[in-house]
Every structure is written in C-alpha cells, then in structure tokens.
PDB file of C-alpha atoms in Angstrom:
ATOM      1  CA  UNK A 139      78.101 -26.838  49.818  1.00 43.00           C
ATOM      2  CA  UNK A 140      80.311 -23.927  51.185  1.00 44.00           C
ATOM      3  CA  UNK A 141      81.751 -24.148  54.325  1.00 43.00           C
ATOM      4  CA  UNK A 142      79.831 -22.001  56.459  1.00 44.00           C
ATOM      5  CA  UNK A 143      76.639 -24.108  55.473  1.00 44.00           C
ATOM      6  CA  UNK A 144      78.376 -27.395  56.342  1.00 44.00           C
ATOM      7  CA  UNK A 145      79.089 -25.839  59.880  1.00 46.00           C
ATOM      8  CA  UNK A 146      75.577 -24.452  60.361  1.00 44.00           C
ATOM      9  CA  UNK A 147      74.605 -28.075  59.542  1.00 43.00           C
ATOM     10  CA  UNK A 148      76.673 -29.889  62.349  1.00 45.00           C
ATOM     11  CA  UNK A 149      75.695 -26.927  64.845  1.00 46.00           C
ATOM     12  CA  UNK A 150      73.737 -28.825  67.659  1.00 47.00           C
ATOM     13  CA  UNK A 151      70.334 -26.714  67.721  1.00 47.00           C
ATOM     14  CA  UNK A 152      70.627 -24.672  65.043  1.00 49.00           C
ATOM     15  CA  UNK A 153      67.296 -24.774  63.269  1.00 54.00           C
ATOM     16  CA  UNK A 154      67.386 -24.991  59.853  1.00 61.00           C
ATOM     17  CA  UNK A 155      65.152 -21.667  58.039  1.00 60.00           C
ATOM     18  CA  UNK A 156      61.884 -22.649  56.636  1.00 62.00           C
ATOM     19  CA  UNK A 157      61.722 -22.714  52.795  1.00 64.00           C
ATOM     20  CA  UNK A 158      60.699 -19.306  50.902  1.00 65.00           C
ATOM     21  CA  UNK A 159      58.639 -21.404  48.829  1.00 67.00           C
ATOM     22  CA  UNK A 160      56.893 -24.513  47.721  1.00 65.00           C
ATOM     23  CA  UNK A 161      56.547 -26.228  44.232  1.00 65.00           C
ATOM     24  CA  UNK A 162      57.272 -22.364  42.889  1.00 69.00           C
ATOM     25  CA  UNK A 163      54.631 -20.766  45.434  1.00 70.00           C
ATOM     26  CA  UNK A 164      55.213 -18.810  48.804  1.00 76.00           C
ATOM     27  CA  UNK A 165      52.839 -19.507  51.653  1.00 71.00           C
ATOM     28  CA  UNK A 166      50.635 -16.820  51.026  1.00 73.00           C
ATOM     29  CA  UNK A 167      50.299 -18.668  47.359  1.00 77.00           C
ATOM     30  CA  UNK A 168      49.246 -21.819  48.925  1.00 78.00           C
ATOM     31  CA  UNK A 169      46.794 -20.315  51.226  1.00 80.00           C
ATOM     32  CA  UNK A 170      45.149 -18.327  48.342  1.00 82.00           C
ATOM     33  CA  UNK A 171      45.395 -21.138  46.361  1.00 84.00           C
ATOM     34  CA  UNK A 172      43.645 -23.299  48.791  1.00 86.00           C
ATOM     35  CA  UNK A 173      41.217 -20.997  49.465  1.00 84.00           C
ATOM     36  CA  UNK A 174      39.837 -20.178  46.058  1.00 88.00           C
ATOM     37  CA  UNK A 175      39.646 -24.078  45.728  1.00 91.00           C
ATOM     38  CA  UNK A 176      37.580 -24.563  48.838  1.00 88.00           C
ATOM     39  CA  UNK A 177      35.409 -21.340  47.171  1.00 86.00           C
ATOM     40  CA  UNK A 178      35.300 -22.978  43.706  1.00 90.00           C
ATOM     41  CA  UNK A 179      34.075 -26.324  45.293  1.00 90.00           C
ATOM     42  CA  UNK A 180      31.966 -24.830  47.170  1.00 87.00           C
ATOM     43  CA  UNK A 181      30.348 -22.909  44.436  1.00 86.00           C
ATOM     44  CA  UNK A 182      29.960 -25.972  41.987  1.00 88.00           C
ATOM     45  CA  UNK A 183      28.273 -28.214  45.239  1.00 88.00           C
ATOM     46  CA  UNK A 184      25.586 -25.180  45.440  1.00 85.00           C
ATOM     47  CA  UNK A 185      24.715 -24.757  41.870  1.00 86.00           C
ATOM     48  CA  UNK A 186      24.254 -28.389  40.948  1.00 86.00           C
ATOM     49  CA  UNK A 187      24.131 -31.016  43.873  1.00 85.00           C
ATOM     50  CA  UNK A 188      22.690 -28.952  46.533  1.00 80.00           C
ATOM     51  CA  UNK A 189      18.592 -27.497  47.539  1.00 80.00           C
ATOM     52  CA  UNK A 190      18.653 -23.898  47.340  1.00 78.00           C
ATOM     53  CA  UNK A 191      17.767 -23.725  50.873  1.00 76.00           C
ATOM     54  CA  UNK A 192      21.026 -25.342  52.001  1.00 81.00           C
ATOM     55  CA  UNK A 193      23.020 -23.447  50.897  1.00 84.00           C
ATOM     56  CA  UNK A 194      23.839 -20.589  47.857  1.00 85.00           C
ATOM     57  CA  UNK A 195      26.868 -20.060  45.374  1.00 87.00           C
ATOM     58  CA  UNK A 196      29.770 -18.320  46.589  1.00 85.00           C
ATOM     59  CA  UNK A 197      28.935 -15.517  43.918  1.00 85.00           C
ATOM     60  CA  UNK A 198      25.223 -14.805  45.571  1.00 86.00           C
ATOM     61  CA  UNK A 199      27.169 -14.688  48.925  1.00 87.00           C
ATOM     62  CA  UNK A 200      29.706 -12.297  47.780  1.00 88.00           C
ATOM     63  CA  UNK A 201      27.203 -10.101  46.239  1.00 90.00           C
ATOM     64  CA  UNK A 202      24.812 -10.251  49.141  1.00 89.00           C
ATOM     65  CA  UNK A 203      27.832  -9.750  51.188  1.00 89.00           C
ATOM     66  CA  UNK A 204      28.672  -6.352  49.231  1.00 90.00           C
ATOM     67  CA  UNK A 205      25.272  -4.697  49.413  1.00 89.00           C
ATOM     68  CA  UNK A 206      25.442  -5.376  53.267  1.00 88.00           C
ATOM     69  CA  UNK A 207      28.576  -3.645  53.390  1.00 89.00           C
ATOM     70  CA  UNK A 208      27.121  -0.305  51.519  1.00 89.00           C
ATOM     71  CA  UNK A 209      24.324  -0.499  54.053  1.00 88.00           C
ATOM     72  CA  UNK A 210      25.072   1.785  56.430  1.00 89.00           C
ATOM     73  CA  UNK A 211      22.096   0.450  58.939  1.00 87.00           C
ATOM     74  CA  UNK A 212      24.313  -2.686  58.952  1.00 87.00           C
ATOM     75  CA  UNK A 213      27.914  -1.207  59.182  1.00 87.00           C
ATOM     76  CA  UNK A 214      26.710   1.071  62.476  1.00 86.00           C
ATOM     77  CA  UNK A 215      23.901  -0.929  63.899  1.00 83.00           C
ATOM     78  CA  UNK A 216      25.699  -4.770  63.419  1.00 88.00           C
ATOM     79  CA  UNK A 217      29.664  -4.738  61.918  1.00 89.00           C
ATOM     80  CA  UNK A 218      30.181  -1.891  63.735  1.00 89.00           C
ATOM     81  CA  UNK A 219      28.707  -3.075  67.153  1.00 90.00           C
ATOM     82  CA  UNK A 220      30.536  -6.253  67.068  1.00 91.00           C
ATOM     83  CA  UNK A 221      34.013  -5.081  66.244  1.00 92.00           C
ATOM     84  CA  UNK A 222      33.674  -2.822  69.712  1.00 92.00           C
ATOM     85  CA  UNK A 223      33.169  -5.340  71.435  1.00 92.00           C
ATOM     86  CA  UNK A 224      35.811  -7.258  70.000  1.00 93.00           C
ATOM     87  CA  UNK A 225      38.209  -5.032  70.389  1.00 93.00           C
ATOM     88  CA  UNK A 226      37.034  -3.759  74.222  1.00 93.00           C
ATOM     89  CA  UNK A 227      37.152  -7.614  74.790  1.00 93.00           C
ATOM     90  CA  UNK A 228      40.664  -8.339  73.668  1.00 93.00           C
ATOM     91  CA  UNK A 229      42.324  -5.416  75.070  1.00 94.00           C
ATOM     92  CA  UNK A 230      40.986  -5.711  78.079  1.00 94.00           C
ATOM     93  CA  UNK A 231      41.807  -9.488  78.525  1.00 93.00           C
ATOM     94  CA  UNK A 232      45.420  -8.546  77.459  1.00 93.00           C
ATOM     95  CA  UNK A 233      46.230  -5.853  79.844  1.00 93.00           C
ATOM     96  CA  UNK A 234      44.432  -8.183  82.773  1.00 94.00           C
ATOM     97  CA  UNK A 235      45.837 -11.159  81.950  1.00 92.00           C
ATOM     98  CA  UNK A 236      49.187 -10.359  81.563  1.00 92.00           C
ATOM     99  CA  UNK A 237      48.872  -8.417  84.758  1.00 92.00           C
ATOM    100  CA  UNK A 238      47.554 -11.590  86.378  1.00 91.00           C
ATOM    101  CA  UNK A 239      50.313 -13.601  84.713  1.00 91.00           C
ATOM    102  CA  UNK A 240      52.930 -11.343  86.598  1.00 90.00           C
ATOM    103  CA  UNK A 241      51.085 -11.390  89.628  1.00 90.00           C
ATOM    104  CA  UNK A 242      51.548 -15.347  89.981  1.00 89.00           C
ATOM    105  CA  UNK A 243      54.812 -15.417  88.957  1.00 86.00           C
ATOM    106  CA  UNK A 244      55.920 -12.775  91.452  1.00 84.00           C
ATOM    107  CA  UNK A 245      54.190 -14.467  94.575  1.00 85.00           C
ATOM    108  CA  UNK A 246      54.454 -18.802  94.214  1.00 82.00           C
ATOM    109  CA  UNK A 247      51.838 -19.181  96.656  1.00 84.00           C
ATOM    110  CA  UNK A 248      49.126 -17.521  94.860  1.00 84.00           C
ATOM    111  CA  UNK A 249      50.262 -19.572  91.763  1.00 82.00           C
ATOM    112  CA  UNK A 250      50.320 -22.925  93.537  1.00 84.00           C
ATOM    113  CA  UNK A 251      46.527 -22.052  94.779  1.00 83.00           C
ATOM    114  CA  UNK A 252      45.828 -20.494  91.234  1.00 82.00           C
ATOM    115  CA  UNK A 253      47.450 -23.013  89.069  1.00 80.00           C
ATOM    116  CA  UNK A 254      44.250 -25.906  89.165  1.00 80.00           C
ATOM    117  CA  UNK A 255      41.876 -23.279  88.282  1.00 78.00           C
ATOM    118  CA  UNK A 256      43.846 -22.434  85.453  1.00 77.00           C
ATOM    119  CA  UNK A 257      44.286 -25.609  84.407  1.00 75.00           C
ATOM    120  CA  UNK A 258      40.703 -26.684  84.183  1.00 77.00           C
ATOM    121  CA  UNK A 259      39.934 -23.224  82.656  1.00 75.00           C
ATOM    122  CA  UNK A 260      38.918 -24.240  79.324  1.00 70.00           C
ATOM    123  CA  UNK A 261      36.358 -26.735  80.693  1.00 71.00           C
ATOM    124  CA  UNK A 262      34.543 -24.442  82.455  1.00 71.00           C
ATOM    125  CA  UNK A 263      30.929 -23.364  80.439  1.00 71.00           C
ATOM    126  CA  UNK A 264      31.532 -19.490  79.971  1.00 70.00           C
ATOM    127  CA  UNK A 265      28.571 -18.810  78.154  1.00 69.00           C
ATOM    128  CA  UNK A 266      26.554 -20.400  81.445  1.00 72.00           C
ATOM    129  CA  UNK A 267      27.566 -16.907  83.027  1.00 74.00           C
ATOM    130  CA  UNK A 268      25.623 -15.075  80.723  1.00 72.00           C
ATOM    131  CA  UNK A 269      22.455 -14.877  82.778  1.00 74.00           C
ATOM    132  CA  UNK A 270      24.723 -13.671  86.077  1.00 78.00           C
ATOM    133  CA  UNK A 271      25.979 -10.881  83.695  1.00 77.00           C
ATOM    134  CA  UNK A 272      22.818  -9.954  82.926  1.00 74.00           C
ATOM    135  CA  UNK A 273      21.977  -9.300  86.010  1.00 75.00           C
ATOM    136  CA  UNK A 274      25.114  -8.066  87.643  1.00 77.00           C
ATOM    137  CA  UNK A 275      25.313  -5.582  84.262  1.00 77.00           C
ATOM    138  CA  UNK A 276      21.732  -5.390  82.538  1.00 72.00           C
ATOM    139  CA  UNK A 277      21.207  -6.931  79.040  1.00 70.00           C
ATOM    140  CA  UNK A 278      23.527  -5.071  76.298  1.00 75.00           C
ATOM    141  CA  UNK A 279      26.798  -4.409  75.372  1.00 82.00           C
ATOM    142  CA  UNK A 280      27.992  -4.807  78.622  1.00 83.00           C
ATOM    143  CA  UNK A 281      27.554  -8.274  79.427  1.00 85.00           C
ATOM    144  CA  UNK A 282      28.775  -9.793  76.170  1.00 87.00           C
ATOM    145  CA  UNK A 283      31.908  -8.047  76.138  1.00 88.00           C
ATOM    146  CA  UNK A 284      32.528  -9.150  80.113  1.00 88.00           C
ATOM    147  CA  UNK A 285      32.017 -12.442  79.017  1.00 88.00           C
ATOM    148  CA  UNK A 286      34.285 -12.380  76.204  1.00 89.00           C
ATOM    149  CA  UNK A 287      37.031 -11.337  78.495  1.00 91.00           C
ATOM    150  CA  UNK A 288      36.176 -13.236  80.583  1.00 88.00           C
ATOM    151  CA  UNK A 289      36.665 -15.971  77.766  1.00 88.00           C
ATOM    152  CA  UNK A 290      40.034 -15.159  76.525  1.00 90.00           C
ATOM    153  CA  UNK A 291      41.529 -13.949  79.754  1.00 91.00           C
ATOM    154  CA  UNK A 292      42.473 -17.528  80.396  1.00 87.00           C
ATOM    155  CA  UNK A 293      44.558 -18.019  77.263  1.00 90.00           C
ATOM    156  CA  UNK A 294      46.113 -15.088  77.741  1.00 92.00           C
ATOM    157  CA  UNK A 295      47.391 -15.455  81.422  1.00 91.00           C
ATOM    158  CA  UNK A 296      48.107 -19.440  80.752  1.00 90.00           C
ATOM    159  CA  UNK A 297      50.846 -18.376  77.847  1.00 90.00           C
ATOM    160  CA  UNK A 298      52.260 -15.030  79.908  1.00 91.00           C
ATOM    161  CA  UNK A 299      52.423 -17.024  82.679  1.00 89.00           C
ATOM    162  CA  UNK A 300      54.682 -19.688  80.801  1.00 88.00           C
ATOM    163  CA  UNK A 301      56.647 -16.888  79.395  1.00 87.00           C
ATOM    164  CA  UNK A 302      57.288 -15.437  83.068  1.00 88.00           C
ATOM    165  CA  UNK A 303      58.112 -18.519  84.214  1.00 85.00           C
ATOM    166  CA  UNK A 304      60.513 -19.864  81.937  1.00 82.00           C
ATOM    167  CA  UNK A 305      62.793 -17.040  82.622  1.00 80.00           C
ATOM    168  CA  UNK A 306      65.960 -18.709  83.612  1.00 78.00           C
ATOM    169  CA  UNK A 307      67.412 -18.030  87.357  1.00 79.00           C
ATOM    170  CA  UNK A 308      70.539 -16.858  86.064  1.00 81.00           C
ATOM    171  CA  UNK A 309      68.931 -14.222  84.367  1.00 76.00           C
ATOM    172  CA  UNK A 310      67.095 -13.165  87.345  1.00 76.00           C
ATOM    173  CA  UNK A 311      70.241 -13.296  89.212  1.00 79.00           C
ATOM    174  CA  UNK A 312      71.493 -10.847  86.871  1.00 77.00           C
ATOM    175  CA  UNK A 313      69.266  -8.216  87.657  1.00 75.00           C
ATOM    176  CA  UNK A 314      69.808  -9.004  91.412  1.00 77.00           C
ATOM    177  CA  UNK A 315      73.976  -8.490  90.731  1.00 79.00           C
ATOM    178  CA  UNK A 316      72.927  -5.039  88.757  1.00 79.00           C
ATOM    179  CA  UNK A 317      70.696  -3.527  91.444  1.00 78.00           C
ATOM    180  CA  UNK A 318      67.733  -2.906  88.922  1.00 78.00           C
ATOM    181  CA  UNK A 319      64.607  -1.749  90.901  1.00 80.00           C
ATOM    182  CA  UNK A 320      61.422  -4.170  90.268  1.00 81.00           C
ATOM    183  CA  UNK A 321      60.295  -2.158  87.305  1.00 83.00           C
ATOM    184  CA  UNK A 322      63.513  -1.648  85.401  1.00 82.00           C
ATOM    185  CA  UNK A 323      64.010  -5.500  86.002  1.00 82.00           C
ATOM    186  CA  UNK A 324      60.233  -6.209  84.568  1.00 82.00           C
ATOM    187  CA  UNK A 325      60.871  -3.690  81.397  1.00 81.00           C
ATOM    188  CA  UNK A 326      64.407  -4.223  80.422  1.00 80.00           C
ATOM    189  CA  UNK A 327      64.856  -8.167  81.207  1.00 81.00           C
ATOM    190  CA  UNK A 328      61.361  -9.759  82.600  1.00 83.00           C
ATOM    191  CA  UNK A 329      59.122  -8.446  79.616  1.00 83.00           C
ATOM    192  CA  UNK A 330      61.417  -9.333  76.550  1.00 83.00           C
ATOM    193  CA  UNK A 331      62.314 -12.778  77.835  1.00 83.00           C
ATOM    194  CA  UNK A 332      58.579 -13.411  78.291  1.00 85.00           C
ATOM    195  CA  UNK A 333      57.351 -11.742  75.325  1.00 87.00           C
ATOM    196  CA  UNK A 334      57.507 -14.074  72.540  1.00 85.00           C
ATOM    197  CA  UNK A 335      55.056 -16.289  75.469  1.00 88.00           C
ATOM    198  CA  UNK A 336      52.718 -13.338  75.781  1.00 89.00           C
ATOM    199  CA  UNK A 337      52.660 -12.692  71.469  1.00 88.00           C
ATOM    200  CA  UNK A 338      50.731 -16.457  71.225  1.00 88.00           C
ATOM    201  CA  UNK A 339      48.843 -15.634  74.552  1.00 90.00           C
ATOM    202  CA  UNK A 340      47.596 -12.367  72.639  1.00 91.00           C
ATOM    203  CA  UNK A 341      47.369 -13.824  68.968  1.00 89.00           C
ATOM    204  CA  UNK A 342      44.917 -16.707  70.736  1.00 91.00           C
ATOM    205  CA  UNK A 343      43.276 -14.818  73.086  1.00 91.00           C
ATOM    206  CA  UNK A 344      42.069 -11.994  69.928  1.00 91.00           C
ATOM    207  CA  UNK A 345      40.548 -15.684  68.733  1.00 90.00           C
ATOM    208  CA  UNK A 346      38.912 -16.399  71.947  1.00 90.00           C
ATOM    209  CA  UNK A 347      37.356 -12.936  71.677  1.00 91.00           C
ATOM    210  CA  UNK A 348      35.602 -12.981  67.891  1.00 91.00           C
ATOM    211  CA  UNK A 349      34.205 -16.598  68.804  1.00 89.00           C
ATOM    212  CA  UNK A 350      32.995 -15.560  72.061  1.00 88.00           C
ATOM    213  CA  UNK A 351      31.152 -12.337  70.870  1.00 90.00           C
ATOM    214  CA  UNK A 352      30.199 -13.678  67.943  1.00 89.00           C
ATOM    215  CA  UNK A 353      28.438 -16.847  69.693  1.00 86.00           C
ATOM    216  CA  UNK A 354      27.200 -14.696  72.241  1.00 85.00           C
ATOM    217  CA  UNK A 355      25.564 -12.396  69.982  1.00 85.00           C
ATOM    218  CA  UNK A 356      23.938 -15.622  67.817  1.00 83.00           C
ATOM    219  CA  UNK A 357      22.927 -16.994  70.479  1.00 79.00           C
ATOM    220  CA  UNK A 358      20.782 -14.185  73.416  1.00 74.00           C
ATOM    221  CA  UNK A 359      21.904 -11.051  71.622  1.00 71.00           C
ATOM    222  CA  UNK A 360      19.083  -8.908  69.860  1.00 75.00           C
ATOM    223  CA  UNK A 361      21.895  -7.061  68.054  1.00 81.00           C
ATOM    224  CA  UNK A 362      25.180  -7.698  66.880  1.00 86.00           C
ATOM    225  CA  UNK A 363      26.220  -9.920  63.532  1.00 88.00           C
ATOM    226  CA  UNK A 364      25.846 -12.663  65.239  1.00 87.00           C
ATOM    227  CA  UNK A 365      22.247 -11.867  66.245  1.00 87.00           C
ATOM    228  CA  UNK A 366      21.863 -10.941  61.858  1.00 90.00           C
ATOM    229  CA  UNK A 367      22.909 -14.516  60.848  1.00 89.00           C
ATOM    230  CA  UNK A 368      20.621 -16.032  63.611  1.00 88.00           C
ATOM    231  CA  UNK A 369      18.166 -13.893  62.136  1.00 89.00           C
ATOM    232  CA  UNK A 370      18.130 -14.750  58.904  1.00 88.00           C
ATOM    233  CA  UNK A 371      18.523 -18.465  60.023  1.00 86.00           C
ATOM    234  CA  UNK A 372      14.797 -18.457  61.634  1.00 86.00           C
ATOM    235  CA  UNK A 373      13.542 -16.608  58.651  1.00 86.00           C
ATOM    236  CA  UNK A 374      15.273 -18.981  56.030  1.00 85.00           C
ATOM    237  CA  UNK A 375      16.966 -15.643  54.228  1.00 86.00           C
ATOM    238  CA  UNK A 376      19.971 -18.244  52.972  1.00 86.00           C
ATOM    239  CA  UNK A 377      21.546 -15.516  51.199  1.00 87.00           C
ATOM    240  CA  UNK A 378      21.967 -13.267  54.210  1.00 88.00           C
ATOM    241  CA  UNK A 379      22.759 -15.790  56.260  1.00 90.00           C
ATOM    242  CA  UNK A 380      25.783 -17.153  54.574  1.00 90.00           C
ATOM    243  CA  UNK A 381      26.708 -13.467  53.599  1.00 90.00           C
ATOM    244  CA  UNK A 382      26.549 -12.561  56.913  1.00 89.00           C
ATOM    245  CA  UNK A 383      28.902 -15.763  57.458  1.00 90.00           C
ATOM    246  CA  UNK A 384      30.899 -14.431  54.546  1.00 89.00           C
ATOM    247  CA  UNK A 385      31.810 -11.264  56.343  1.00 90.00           C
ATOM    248  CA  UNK A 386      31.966 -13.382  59.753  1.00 90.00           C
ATOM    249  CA  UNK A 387      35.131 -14.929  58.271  1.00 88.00           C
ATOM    250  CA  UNK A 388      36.746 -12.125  56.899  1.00 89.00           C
ATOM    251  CA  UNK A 389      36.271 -10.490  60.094  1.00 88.00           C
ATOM    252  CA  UNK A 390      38.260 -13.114  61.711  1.00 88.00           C
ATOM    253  CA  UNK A 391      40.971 -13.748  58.820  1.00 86.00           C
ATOM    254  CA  UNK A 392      41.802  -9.989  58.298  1.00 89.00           C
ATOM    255  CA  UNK A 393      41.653  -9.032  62.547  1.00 87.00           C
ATOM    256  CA  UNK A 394      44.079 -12.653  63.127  1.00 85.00           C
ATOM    257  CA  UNK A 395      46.384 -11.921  60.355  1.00 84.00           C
ATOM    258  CA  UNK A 396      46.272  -8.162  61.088  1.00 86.00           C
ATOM    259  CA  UNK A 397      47.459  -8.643  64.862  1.00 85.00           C
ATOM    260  CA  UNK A 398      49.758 -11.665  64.156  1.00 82.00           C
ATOM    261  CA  UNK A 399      52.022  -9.103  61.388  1.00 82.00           C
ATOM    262  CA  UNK A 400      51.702  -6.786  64.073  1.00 82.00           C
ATOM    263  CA  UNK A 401      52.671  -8.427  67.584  1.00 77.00           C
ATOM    264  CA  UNK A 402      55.296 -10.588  65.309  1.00 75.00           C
ATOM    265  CA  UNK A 403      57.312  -7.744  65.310  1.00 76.00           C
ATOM    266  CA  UNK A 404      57.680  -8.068  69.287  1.00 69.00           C
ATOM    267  CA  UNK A 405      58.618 -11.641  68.911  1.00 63.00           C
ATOM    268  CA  UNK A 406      62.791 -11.504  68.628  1.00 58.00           C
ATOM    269  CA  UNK A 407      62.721 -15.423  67.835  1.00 58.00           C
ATOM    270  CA  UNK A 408      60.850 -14.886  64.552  1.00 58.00           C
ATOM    271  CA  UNK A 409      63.942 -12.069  63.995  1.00 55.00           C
TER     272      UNK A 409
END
C-alpha cells in the first residue's frame, strides 16, 4: 500500500470511491444483466406456466411494441401526447418549486406556517383534484398536466428547500462581508451550495411526473398511453396491453436515466 493511500485511509471523512466493477462487470453490466434475467423469466413463466390471457412472452410484447412504434396514429395521437405533458409537467414543477423553495428560505415565517403542509404533502390524494381541474380548466390536456405539477411540485420544493437551508451561516456571512447584491449572492454562492439538493429534487420530481400522467391518463383520460393500456385492458387485447406497458417502461428508464446523466453534471459532489 503506498503512502498516499495509507493517509487517505486514516483521513477522518474521506469516503472511500465506489468500485469500477463487480465480479468483472461495471454497473451498467449488472443492470443489463439483471434485466435480461427478469425478461428471460418472464418469457419462460408466459410460454409454459401461464393462461394466455395473463399474460404474453416478452418476444410478442416486443414485437407488438415495434409495430406500435411505426404507427404513426400512435406516436402523434398517444406517445406523443403523453411525453408533452410530461415534459410541460416537470418543467413547470421545477422552475415553481425551486422558486417556492427560495421563497421560504428567504422569509422564516412563511416557512414555519408552510413547513406542516409540506410535511404531510405526500399524504394528500392528488388525483382527488382531478374533478376541480376539470372544472376550473375543462377536460383535456390541461388538467392532467396541472395535476401532475401539482404532483411533483412537492418533491421538488421539499429537496430545494433542504438544499437552501443547509447553507452554512458562515457562508452567508461571506456574502454579507463582500457586499454581493441578493442576486449575485443567489447565483454565485446560494445556487451551487444548494444545487446538488435541487439535482435529487429534480431527478424525483421527473418521476413524480411520468407516474402522475401516466395514472391520470389510465385512469379518466380518453387519450394518452395511459388511456391505450386501459383500453386494451377492458377489451382483453393482452398483447397491446403489455406492449403498451413495454413502451411505458422504457419511457420511464430512458427519460430517468436521460435527466440523471444530465443534471449529474450540476452536482460538484459526484465530481
């Protein structure tokens, strides 16, 4: 052992890297690895144990899954609709709840009257707001996508709000002793303190958004992927149904790992 890793060892908090690899395979091995054996499983459970109206092999899926794709009816009228929403959803809970994160750390009162609501957030039935939306915004777009934000504003302000609020008072003192104005504070100490805090807030709150339009959709939408696999439920198409579930999850695997590369970049701990 050389002597610069026998120092690094004895250094109170240093945390030690996390290995490149396991039994010869990176993570992204494993996960693959897992995956095609959840697939494979999966696959062999469908063409031998199971009724053909519970469920189909992965191969009918994957081919059902790839004609829906070439349809252009769906792409427009279903994949397309849902990923707008989606993606109006999570920026718009972003930009708000950050905004509202900054708003309770700046004033303490509004966070002390704020802070119980926040906390019982996530117990609070979201979807039972659908019918006010409706009539607040019509039946739509409109109301599912105010509902998702709605839905993952919460996450998002709970984790910018920690980020804001673990910034120590020294460092605030700091940009007292350098006479920053309130915005060159916010942008040039505020915001990158916070902003591995607001990274999670935005990775989870992207999640909050698919399940919420998603459910939303399967459950009072008339359009939408998740009105297709409902669909297809009530008219026992067990293909299309678990295709449509099939591009459901890559949906949500390629948009999480898609944002987490990206916003990981912001995050200086992970550097």
């Amino acid at each position: 052992m050389s002597e610069r890793t026998e120092n690094r060892s004895v250094v109170p908090g240093y945390v030690r890297p996390a290995p490149s690899s396991v039994a010869g395979l990176p993570h992204w091995g494993w996960t693959a690895a897992v995956l095609i054996t959840v697939l494979i499983v999966v696959d062999v459970i469908a063409r031998f144990f199971a009724s053909p109206l519970d469920i189909v092999p992965v191969s009918d899926m994957a081919f059902t899954a790839v004609d829906l794709l070439t349809d252009p009816d769906f792409l427009v009228g279903e994949l397309g609709r849902t990923l707008a929403i989606i993606a109006m959803a999570f920026v718009a809970s972003g930009v708000l709840g950050v905004a509202a994160a900054y708003v309770l750390w700046r004033f303490e009162l509004w966070d002390r009257a704020f802070e119980p609501y926040l906390n019982v957030y996530y117990a609070v039935p979201t979807f039972a707001l659908y019918p006010i939306m409706v009539v607040l915004f019509g039946a739509g777009v409109t109301p599912i996508g105010v509902l998702s934000t709605v839905f993952a504003f919460g996450v998002v302000t709970l984790n910018a709000r920690n980020g804001f609020a673990a910034v120590s008072p020294i460092v605030t003192k700091l940009g007292t002793t350098l006479m920053l104005t309130r915005w060159q504070f916010f942008r040039s100490i505020l915001l990158p303190y916070a902003l591995p805090n607001i990274v999670t807030g935005l990775k989870l709150g992207l999640s909050y958004a698919i399940i919420s339009v998603l459910a939303s959709e399967f459950i009072l939408s008339t359009q939408g992927l998740g009105h297709f696999i409902s669909i297809a439920y009530d008219s026992f198409d067990i293909a299309e149904m678990y295709a449509g579930i099939l591009v459901v999850a890559a949906v949500a695997l390629i948009s999480t790992f898609g944002i987490s590369a990206l916003l990981n970049r912001f995050d200086w701990r992970r550097r």
